[in-house]
Coordinates of C-alpha atoms in Angstrom, one line a residue:
Chain A
M1 CA 35.8 59.8 147.8
F2 CA 37.3 61.9 145.2
V3 CA 38.6 59.0 142.1
L4 CA 36.2 57.7 140.2
P5 CA 37.1 54.5 138.8
D6 CA 36.9 54.2 134.3
K7 CA 34.8 52.0 132.5
K8 CA 37.9 49.5 132.8
G9 CA 37.5 49.5 136.6
K10 CA 41.2 51.3 136.8
R11 CA 40.9 54.3 138.9
K12 CA 41.9 57.7 137.4
S13 CA 44.4 59.6 138.9
M14 CA 45.9 63.0 137.7
N15 CA 49.0 63.8 136.2
A16 CA 50.9 66.7 136.3
R17 CA 49.3 68.4 133.2
E18 CA 45.7 67.9 135.3
Y19 CA 47.3 70.0 138.0
N20 CA 48.6 72.3 136.3
Q21 CA 45.3 72.7 135.1
S22 CA 43.9 72.7 138.5
V23 CA 46.4 75.6 139.4
D24 CA 45.3 77.3 137.0
W25 CA 41.1 76.9 136.8
Y26 CA 40.7 76.8 141.5
S27 CA 43.5 78.4 142.2
D28 CA 41.5 82.5 142.5
N29 CA 38.3 80.5 143.6
V30 CA 39.8 78.8 146.5
F31 CA 41.8 81.7 147.5
R32 CA 38.2 83.9 147.5
F33 CA 36.6 81.4 149.3
I34 CA 39.6 81.3 152.0
L35 CA 40.3 85.1 151.9
K36 CA 36.7 85.8 152.2
N37 CA 36.0 83.9 155.3
I38 CA 39.1 84.8 157.0
R39 CA 40.2 87.9 155.6
D40 CA 43.9 87.6 156.5
E41 CA 44.8 87.7 152.8
E42 CA 48.6 85.8 154.2
R43 CA 46.9 82.9 155.7
A44 CA 44.3 82.4 152.8
R45 CA 48.2 82.0 150.5
D46 CA 49.3 79.5 153.0
I47 CA 46.0 77.6 153.2
V48 CA 45.6 77.3 149.2
Q49 CA 49.6 76.2 149.1
D50 CA 49.5 74.1 151.3
S51 CA 46.1 72.7 149.9
Y52 CA 47.3 72.0 146.1
E53 CA 50.4 70.7 148.1
K54 CA 48.0 67.5 149.7
L55 CA 46.7 67.6 146.2
W56 CA 50.2 67.2 145.0
R57 CA 50.4 64.6 147.2
N58 CA 47.3 62.5 146.7
A59 CA 47.0 62.8 142.6
A60 CA 47.5 59.3 142.9
N61 CA 44.3 59.2 144.2
V62 CA 42.3 62.1 142.7
N63 CA 40.4 62.2 140.1
F64 CA 40.4 65.3 137.5
E65 CA 36.8 65.5 137.6
K66 CA 37.1 66.0 142.0
V67 CA 40.0 68.0 141.7
K68 CA 38.3 71.5 142.8
S69 CA 35.4 69.5 145.5
Y70 CA 39.0 68.0 146.9
L71 CA 40.4 71.5 147.0
F72 CA 37.4 73.7 148.7
T73 CA 37.4 70.7 150.9
T74 CA 40.8 71.1 151.9
A75 CA 40.9 74.0 152.3
Y76 CA 38.2 74.5 154.5
H77 CA 39.2 71.8 156.8
T78 CA 42.5 73.0 156.5
M79 CA 40.6 76.7 157.6
V80 CA 38.6 75.2 160.6
D81 CA 42.2 73.7 161.4
V82 CA 44.0 77.1 161.2
L83 CA 40.8 79.3 163.5
R84 CA 40.5 76.6 165.9
K85 CA 43.8 76.9 166.3
D86 CA 43.7 81.2 166.7
K87 CA 41.6 81.5 170.2
R88 CA 41.4 84.6 169.1
Q89 CA 38.4 83.5 166.9
T90 CA 35.5 81.8 167.6
Y91 CA 33.4 79.5 165.5
T92 CA 30.6 78.6 166.7
D93 CA 26.8 79.1 164.9
D94 CA 25.8 80.7 168.5
Y95 CA 27.9 83.6 168.0
R96 CA 26.1 86.1 166.0
T97 CA 26.9 90.3 166.3
A98 CA 23.7 92.7 166.4
E99 CA 22.2 93.2 162.9
G100 CA 22.7 96.9 161.8
T101 CA 24.3 97.7 164.6
H102 CA 27.4 100.3 163.2
D103 CA 27.8 103.9 161.9
D104 CA 29.5 103.8 159.1
Q105 CA 27.9 104.9 155.7
Y106 CA 27.8 103.0 152.6
S107 CA 27.9 104.6 149.3
D108 CA 26.5 101.4 147.2
L109 CA 24.9 97.8 147.9
A110 CA 27.8 95.9 147.5
E111 CA 29.4 98.0 150.5
I112 CA 26.3 97.5 152.8
L113 CA 26.8 93.4 151.7
N114 CA 30.1 93.0 152.1
E115 CA 30.0 94.1 155.9
A116 CA 26.6 92.0 156.1
V117 CA 28.9 88.9 155.3
K118 CA 31.2 89.9 158.0
Q119 CA 29.4 90.0 160.7
L120 CA 27.7 86.2 159.5
P121 CA 28.6 83.2 161.9
D122 CA 30.9 81.6 161.0
I123 CA 29.4 78.6 159.7
Q124 CA 26.4 80.4 157.6
R125 CA 29.2 82.6 155.8
T126 CA 31.2 79.7 154.8
V127 CA 28.4 77.7 153.4
I128 CA 26.8 80.8 151.8
L129 CA 30.1 81.6 149.8
L130 CA 30.3 78.4 148.4
R131 CA 26.7 78.6 147.3
D132 CA 27.0 81.8 145.5
Y133 CA 30.6 81.7 145.0
E134 CA 31.0 78.5 143.2
G135 CA 27.0 77.5 142.3
Y136 CA 27.5 74.6 145.3
S137 CA 24.3 72.5 145.4
Y138 CA 23.3 71.2 148.7
K139 CA 24.5 68.3 148.7
E140 CA 27.8 69.5 147.3
I141 CA 28.0 72.2 150.6
G142 CA 27.2 69.6 152.8
D143 CA 30.1 66.8 151.3
I144 CA 32.6 70.0 152.0
T145 CA 31.5 70.8 155.7
T146 CA 30.6 67.1 156.7
L147 CA 27.0 69.1 156.7
S148 CA 23.8 67.4 156.1
E149 CA 21.8 68.8 153.2
A150 CA 19.0 69.6 155.8
Q151 CA 22.0 71.4 158.5
V152 CA 23.0 73.1 154.7
K153 CA 20.0 74.4 153.6
V154 CA 19.1 75.4 157.0
Y155 CA 21.8 77.9 157.8
I156 CA 22.1 78.9 153.5
Y157 CA 18.5 80.0 154.6
R158 CA 19.4 81.5 157.9
A159 CA 21.9 83.5 156.2
R160 CA 19.7 84.7 153.2
V161 CA 16.9 86.4 155.4
F162 CA 20.4 88.2 157.4
L163 CA 21.4 89.7 155.0
K164 CA 18.2 90.9 154.0
N165 CA 16.8 92.0 157.3
Y166 CA 20.2 94.2 157.4
I167 CA 20.3 95.2 153.5
G168 CA 16.7 96.5 154.3
K169 CA 17.9 98.7 157.6
M170 CA 20.8 99.8 155.5
D171 CA 18.8 100.8 152.8
L172 CA 16.4 102.8 155.1
V173 CA 19.9 104.5 156.5
V174 CA 20.5 105.4 153.7
Chain B
M1 CA -28.3 36.4 161.8
I2 CA -29.0 33.9 164.4
I3 CA -27.8 35.0 167.5
T4 CA -25.6 32.0 169.9
R5 CA -23.5 32.1 172.6
D6 CA -20.5 32.3 170.4
N7 CA -21.7 35.7 168.3
Y8 CA -23.4 37.4 171.1
E9 CA -20.5 39.4 172.3
S10 CA -20.3 41.5 169.6
F11 CA -24.5 41.8 169.2
F12 CA -23.6 42.7 173.2
L13 CA -21.6 45.9 172.0
D14 CA -24.6 47.2 169.3
Y15 CA -27.4 47.2 171.8
L16 CA -25.3 48.4 174.9
E17 CA -24.3 51.5 172.0
G18 CA -27.9 51.8 170.5
N19 CA -26.0 50.6 166.9
L20 CA -28.6 47.1 166.7
E21 CA -31.1 46.5 164.0
E22 CA -34.7 46.9 165.5
A23 CA -34.8 43.9 163.8
M24 CA -32.8 42.0 165.8
I25 CA -33.9 43.5 168.9
D26 CA -37.1 41.2 169.7
Q27 CA -34.1 38.5 168.8
F28 CA -31.9 39.8 170.6
L29 CA -33.8 39.7 173.9
D30 CA -35.7 36.2 173.6
F31 CA -31.7 35.1 173.5
L32 CA -31.6 36.6 176.8
E33 CA -35.0 35.3 178.7
Q34 CA -33.0 31.7 177.3
N35 CA -29.9 32.2 178.3
P36 CA -29.7 33.9 181.7
D37 CA -25.9 33.8 182.8
L38 CA -25.7 35.8 180.1
K39 CA -28.0 38.9 180.7
G40 CA -26.3 38.9 183.8
E41 CA -22.7 39.4 181.9
L42 CA -24.7 42.5 180.3
Q43 CA -26.0 44.1 183.1
L44 CA -21.9 43.9 184.1
F45 CA -21.1 45.6 180.3
E46 CA -24.1 48.7 181.0
N47 CA -21.8 49.6 184.3
L48 CA -18.7 49.7 182.7
R49 CA -18.4 53.3 181.9
L50 CA -15.2 55.4 182.0
P51 CA -16.0 58.8 183.9
E52 CA -15.0 62.3 182.3
E53 CA -11.9 63.5 183.1
Q54 CA -11.0 67.3 183.4
V55 CA -7.9 67.1 181.7
S56 CA -6.5 70.0 179.5
F57 CA -3.2 70.9 177.3
S58 CA -1.1 73.7 178.9
G59 CA 1.3 73.9 175.6
K60 CA -1.3 76.0 173.1
K61 CA 1.0 79.0 173.4
Q62 CA 3.8 77.2 171.9
L63 CA 1.8 75.8 168.9
Y64 CA 0.2 79.6 168.3
K65 CA 1.3 81.1 165.0
S66 CA 2.8 84.8 165.7
A67 CA 2.2 87.2 163.5
A68 CA 6.9 86.9 163.5
E69 CA 6.1 83.6 162.7
E70 CA 3.8 84.0 159.9
K71 CA 6.0 86.3 158.3
L72 CA 9.6 84.1 158.5
K73 CA 7.2 81.3 156.7
S74 CA 7.2 84.1 154.0
E75 CA 10.3 84.7 154.2
N76 CA 11.9 80.9 153.7
Q77 CA 9.0 80.9 151.0
V78 CA 10.7 83.9 149.1
V79 CA 14.3 82.2 149.4
A80 CA 12.6 79.1 148.8
Y81 CA 11.6 80.0 145.2
L82 CA 15.5 82.5 145.1
E83 CA 17.2 79.1 146.3
G84 CA 15.3 76.8 143.8
D85 CA 13.7 75.2 146.6
M86 CA 10.3 74.6 144.6
D87 CA 8.7 72.3 142.6
D88 CA 6.8 73.6 139.2
E89 CA 3.2 72.9 141.0
E90 CA 4.6 75.6 144.2
R91 CA 6.5 78.4 142.4
K92 CA 2.7 78.8 140.4
S93 CA 1.3 79.5 143.3
F94 CA 3.4 81.8 145.4
E95 CA 4.5 83.7 142.2
A96 CA 0.3 84.4 142.1
F97 CA 1.1 84.7 146.3
L98 CA 3.7 87.3 145.2
S99 CA 1.8 89.2 142.8
S100 CA -0.9 89.9 145.1
H101 CA 0.9 90.4 148.3
P102 CA 3.3 94.0 147.4
D103 CA 5.2 93.3 151.0
V104 CA 6.2 89.5 150.2
E105 CA 7.3 90.9 147.0
K106 CA 8.8 93.9 148.5
E107 CA 11.0 91.9 150.7
Y108 CA 11.8 89.3 147.9
K109 CA 13.5 92.1 145.9
L110 CA 15.5 92.7 149.2
V111 CA 16.1 88.7 149.4
V112 CA 17.6 88.7 145.6
K113 CA 20.2 91.9 146.5
T114 CA 21.4 88.7 149.3
R115 CA 22.6 86.7 146.4
L116 CA 26.8 87.4 146.9
I117 CA 28.6 88.1 144.0
P118 CA 32.6 87.1 144.3
D119 CA 34.7 89.5 143.3
L120 CA 37.1 88.8 140.2
T121 CA 40.1 90.6 140.7
V122 CA 41.0 89.4 144.1
K123 CA 43.3 86.2 141.9
Y124 CA 46.2 83.9 143.8
A125 CA 49.7 86.2 142.7
N126 CA 52.0 82.8 143.1
K127 CA 50.1 80.5 141.0
H128 CA 53.6 79.7 139.1
A129 CA 55.1 78.5 142.8
L130 CA 51.6 75.5 142.5
R131 CA 52.6 74.2 139.5
R132 CA 54.2 71.0 138.7
Q133 CA 57.0 70.4 135.5
T134 CA 56.3 67.3 133.6
A135 CA 58.4 64.9 133.5
T136 CA 59.1 65.6 129.9
A137 CA 59.6 69.6 130.8
V138 CA 61.8 68.0 133.2
L139 CA 64.3 67.0 130.3
I140 CA 63.9 69.1 128.2
N141 CA 64.7 71.7 131.4
W142 CA 67.5 69.4 132.4
V143 CA 69.4 69.1 128.8
A144 CA 69.0 73.2 128.3
R145 CA 71.1 73.5 131.7
V146 CA 73.1 71.3 130.5
A147 CA 73.6 72.5 127.0
A148 CA 73.7 76.1 128.6
A149 CA 76.5 74.9 131.3
V150 CA 78.9 73.4 127.9
V151 CA 78.1 76.6 126.0
L152 CA 79.5 79.0 128.7
V153 CA 82.3 76.7 129.5
W154 CA 83.0 76.8 125.9
G155 CA 83.0 80.1 125.8
V156 CA 85.1 81.2 128.6
S157 CA 88.1 78.5 128.1
S158 CA 88.3 79.8 124.5
V159 CA 87.9 83.3 126.1
I160 CA 90.7 82.5 128.2
Q161 CA 93.1 80.6 125.3
D162 CA 92.4 83.9 123.2
Q163 CA 94.5 86.1 125.8
K164 CA 97.1 83.6 126.4
Q165 CA 97.7 83.2 123.0
A166 CA 97.5 87.2 122.1
G167 CA 99.3 88.4 126.0
S168 CA 102.9 87.2 124.5
P169 CA 103.2 89.4 121.2
N170 CA 100.7 92.3 122.6
V171 CA 103.1 92.6 125.6
S172 CA 106.3 91.8 123.3
E173 CA 105.0 94.6 121.3
Q174 CA 104.6 96.9 124.6
F175 CA 108.1 95.8 125.4
A176 CA 109.7 97.1 122.2
E177 CA 107.7 100.6 122.5
S178 CA 109.4 100.7 125.4
A179 CA 112.5 100.1 124.8
K180 CA 112.1 102.9 122.1
T181 CA 110.8 105.4 124.6
T182 CA 112.7 104.8 127.1
L183 CA 115.5 104.2 125.7
P184 CA 115.9 106.3 123.1
V185 CA 120.6 105.5 122.9
S186 CA 119.2 101.7 121.9
K187 CA 117.0 102.7 119.0
P188 CA 119.9 102.4 115.4
E189 CA 119.6 105.1 113.1
S190 CA 118.9 103.8 109.6
G191 CA 122.7 102.8 108.5
D192 CA 123.9 102.3 111.8
L193 CA 125.9 99.3 113.0
V194 CA 124.8 97.5 115.9
Q195 CA 125.7 93.8 117.4
V196 CA 123.5 90.9 117.6
V197 CA 124.1 87.8 119.0
D198 CA 122.4 85.1 116.9
N199 CA 120.3 81.7 117.4
Q200 CA 123.4 80.2 118.9
G201 CA 124.8 82.9 121.4
K202 CA 128.1 84.1 118.7
I203 CA 127.6 87.9 118.6
N204 CA 127.8 89.4 115.2
E205 CA 128.9 92.9 115.3
N206 CA 128.5 95.9 112.3
V207 CA 125.2 94.8 111.5
K208 CA 124.4 97.2 109.5
V209 CA 120.6 98.9 110.0
E210 CA 117.6 98.2 107.9
K211 CA 114.3 100.9 108.1
P212 CA 111.3 98.9 108.7
E213 CA 109.6 101.2 105.6
S214 CA 112.2 100.1 102.9
R215 CA 110.5 96.9 102.7
K216 CA 112.1 94.3 100.0
S217 CA 110.9 91.4 97.5
R218 CA 111.7 88.3 98.9
K219 CA 113.4 88.0 95.7
E220 CA 115.5 91.7 96.6
R221 CA 116.1 89.6 100.6
L222 CA 117.5 86.6 99.0
D223 CA 119.8 88.8 96.2
D224 CA 120.7 91.1 99.3
Q225 CA 121.1 88.2 102.0
K226 CA 123.5 86.5 99.7
A227 CA 125.7 89.5 98.9
V228 CA 126.2 89.9 102.9
T229 CA 126.7 86.5 103.3
E230 CA 129.4 86.5 100.6
R231 CA 131.5 89.3 101.8
E232 CA 131.6 88.2 106.2
P233 CA 130.2 84.8 106.2
D234 CA 129.5 84.7 110.0
V235 CA 127.2 88.3 110.2
I236 CA 123.5 87.4 110.1
P237 CA 122.6 88.9 106.6
E238 CA 119.3 90.7 107.5
I239 CA 118.2 92.0 110.8
E240 CA 114.6 90.4 110.8
P241 CA 111.2 92.1 112.8
L242 CA 111.5 92.1 116.8
L243 CA 108.3 90.5 116.9
A244 CA 108.5 87.7 115.0
R245 CA 112.3 86.9 116.9
L246 CA 110.6 87.1 120.1
E247 CA 108.1 84.3 119.3
T248 CA 110.7 81.7 118.9
E249 CA 113.5 82.5 120.5
S250 CA 113.6 82.5 124.6
A251 CA 113.6 85.6 126.2
G252 CA 117.1 86.0 126.6
N253 CA 117.9 85.8 124.0
Q254 CA 115.3 88.4 123.1
L255 CA 116.9 90.8 124.6
A256 CA 120.0 89.6 123.9
F257 CA 118.6 90.8 120.1
S258 CA 117.4 93.4 121.0
R259 CA 119.4 94.7 123.2
P260 CA 121.9 97.6 121.0
A261 CA 125.7 97.4 121.5
N262 CA 126.5 100.8 123.4
A263 CA 123.7 99.3 125.9
S264 CA 125.2 95.9 126.1
N265 CA 127.6 96.8 128.8
V266 CA 124.8 97.7 131.2
K267 CA 124.2 94.3 132.1
A268 CA 127.8 94.4 134.2
S269 CA 125.8 92.6 137.0
P270 CA 123.4 89.6 136.8
N271 CA 121.9 90.9 139.9
V272 CA 120.8 94.3 137.8
V273 CA 117.7 94.1 135.9
T274 CA 116.6 96.3 132.4
L275 CA 113.3 97.4 132.0
E276 CA 113.2 95.5 129.0
E277 CA 114.5 91.9 131.0
F278 CA 111.5 93.2 133.9
L279 CA 108.9 94.2 131.1
A280 CA 110.1 90.5 129.5
D281 CA 109.9 88.2 132.8
R282 CA 106.4 89.7 133.6
A283 CA 105.0 89.1 129.5
R284 CA 106.1 85.1 130.0
K285 CA 104.7 84.6 133.9
A286 CA 101.5 86.4 132.9
G287 CA 102.0 83.3 130.0
A288 CA 102.1 80.7 132.2
E289 CA 100.1 82.0 134.6
G290 CA 97.2 82.9 132.8
L291 CA 94.6 85.9 132.8
F292 CA 92.8 84.0 136.1
S293 CA 95.2 82.1 137.8
V294 CA 94.9 81.1 141.3
Q295 CA 98.3 83.2 142.2
R296 CA 97.4 86.4 140.5
I297 CA 93.8 86.5 141.8
V298 CA 95.5 86.2 145.6
R299 CA 98.3 88.4 144.9
V300 CA 95.8 90.5 144.0
G301 CA 93.3 90.5 147.1
L302 CA 96.5 91.0 148.7
G303 CA 97.6 93.9 147.2
V304 CA 93.9 95.3 148.1
A305 CA 94.2 94.2 151.7
A306 CA 97.7 95.8 152.1
E307 CA 95.7 98.8 151.1
L308 CA 92.9 98.3 153.3
S309 CA 95.1 98.1 156.1
G310 CA 98.0 100.4 155.8
E311 CA 101.0 98.0 154.3
R312 CA 100.2 96.1 157.5
I313 CA 99.6 93.1 155.6
G314 CA 102.1 92.3 153.4
Y315 CA 103.1 89.1 151.1
S316 CA 106.3 87.6 149.3
V317 CA 106.8 86.5 146.1
N318 CA 109.2 83.4 145.4
D319 CA 110.1 81.9 141.7
G320 CA 106.7 83.5 140.8
K321 CA 104.0 81.9 143.9
I322 CA 103.7 83.8 147.2
S323 CA 105.8 81.9 149.6
S324 CA 104.5 83.5 153.2
V325 CA 101.8 85.6 154.0
D326 CA 103.0 88.7 156.6
F327 CA 101.9 90.6 159.2
E328 CA 103.6 93.5 161.7
S329 CA 101.5 95.6 163.8
K330 CA 103.0 97.8 167.0
I331 CA 101.5 94.9 169.0
L332 CA 101.7 91.9 167.2
A333 CA 103.7 90.7 163.8
F334 CA 103.6 87.2 162.1
S335 CA 104.4 85.7 159.2
I336 CA 102.4 82.1 157.4
P337 CA 104.5 80.8 155.6
L338 CA 102.7 79.1 152.2
T339 CA 105.1 77.2 150.0
K340 CA 106.7 73.7 151.6
K341 CA 110.9 74.5 151.7

């Protein structure tokens, strides 16, 4: 999936230098993505570490050009596994909190938006974070989350509308 | 077109639905007169009419579009515009729509605000733990480690070597100093006569001690030595400095040499050890064991243990080595031998 043949037909695997480069380039991004999803710094660190461990083990089979997708995919599925194991967390699209049902006062848009993102259903939060943080296309997000492009599009639309309604109500409150 | 028994069906249908051309009607009626069996079939067609049923679609309400759905469509269009999901034609059309609908434009401005911006101050702190060393780096690291270990071993060994070499003279100097201070009677004054034991153990009496500061040239000393040899052949012509003798001679000879004549009778019994002999013995042991010998470290450790335990723990020494470790308390006492008998 992540290995592309070169012009001579051989697979281009990743060496230690490229692996270290991927640490420098993508570890922060993966960490932010996971942290924003699960809001647990310790677990987010573990997931990043685990993802890079898997990357290193499969370095011979991973093309450097696809390493970012590999990392996000691995981190995402590791996160889902972790959340499934933790029964306190739910990971269904049905779960939705009431929009704008809190009494907190927010000083700026970033805080309002941050609170709104917390209240998004998990899958919607995941796809919109991949879209906005990393600029992935629907297809790339679909590859990472094993969803169809149509599903990704629907989730992103729903998330946008939810966020728009949330900050719209907060604008009125503020 | 001529109506025959092979193509009459299409003319029948046209006639029944009123679509038969007027020019064909006469020919059609003549055909029926000539074929009475087909005229009866036409009458059957005329009676074949489906009854009209009163059936209505009950889900019309679900198909109606509400204001909310109209809003949702508008929202979807706004999101699609933001996400770049429209083609050029749709985009231009929507931009025109936006400019003419301020309420939708307001919605669009809100949707633009939903773009999430990552907090770049959040960083993964343990990048160094994730990094892997390249083969070259591993090789360089190992070479550096081996080089560092070699330098360390060389440095430590040279320091220990220096201390060993410097240990005897220093102790000898202290020993000489202590001899001067603790046994003043043994210090001969300039011009005094003392007993001296030469290398063969022979006692030479009445050797005149010269002042150390009165250093003479080698020629003068040779002249003096010649003169003394002429006067007394068995007497050592000159008392060489103590330090030089200690470096070359055994401890016994050093002590004998440095002991003045009037102190020689102190060692009446072989069990009596003078301060000079004691210090010389310590210096010899220190030189033999080294600064960080196992025996020395163990002795220091046992000494600390003895201090901490209020002298309950002790040890015995035989020939400079710890022969046993002892423990003694009110209810228990034992001794652990450490050397083979």
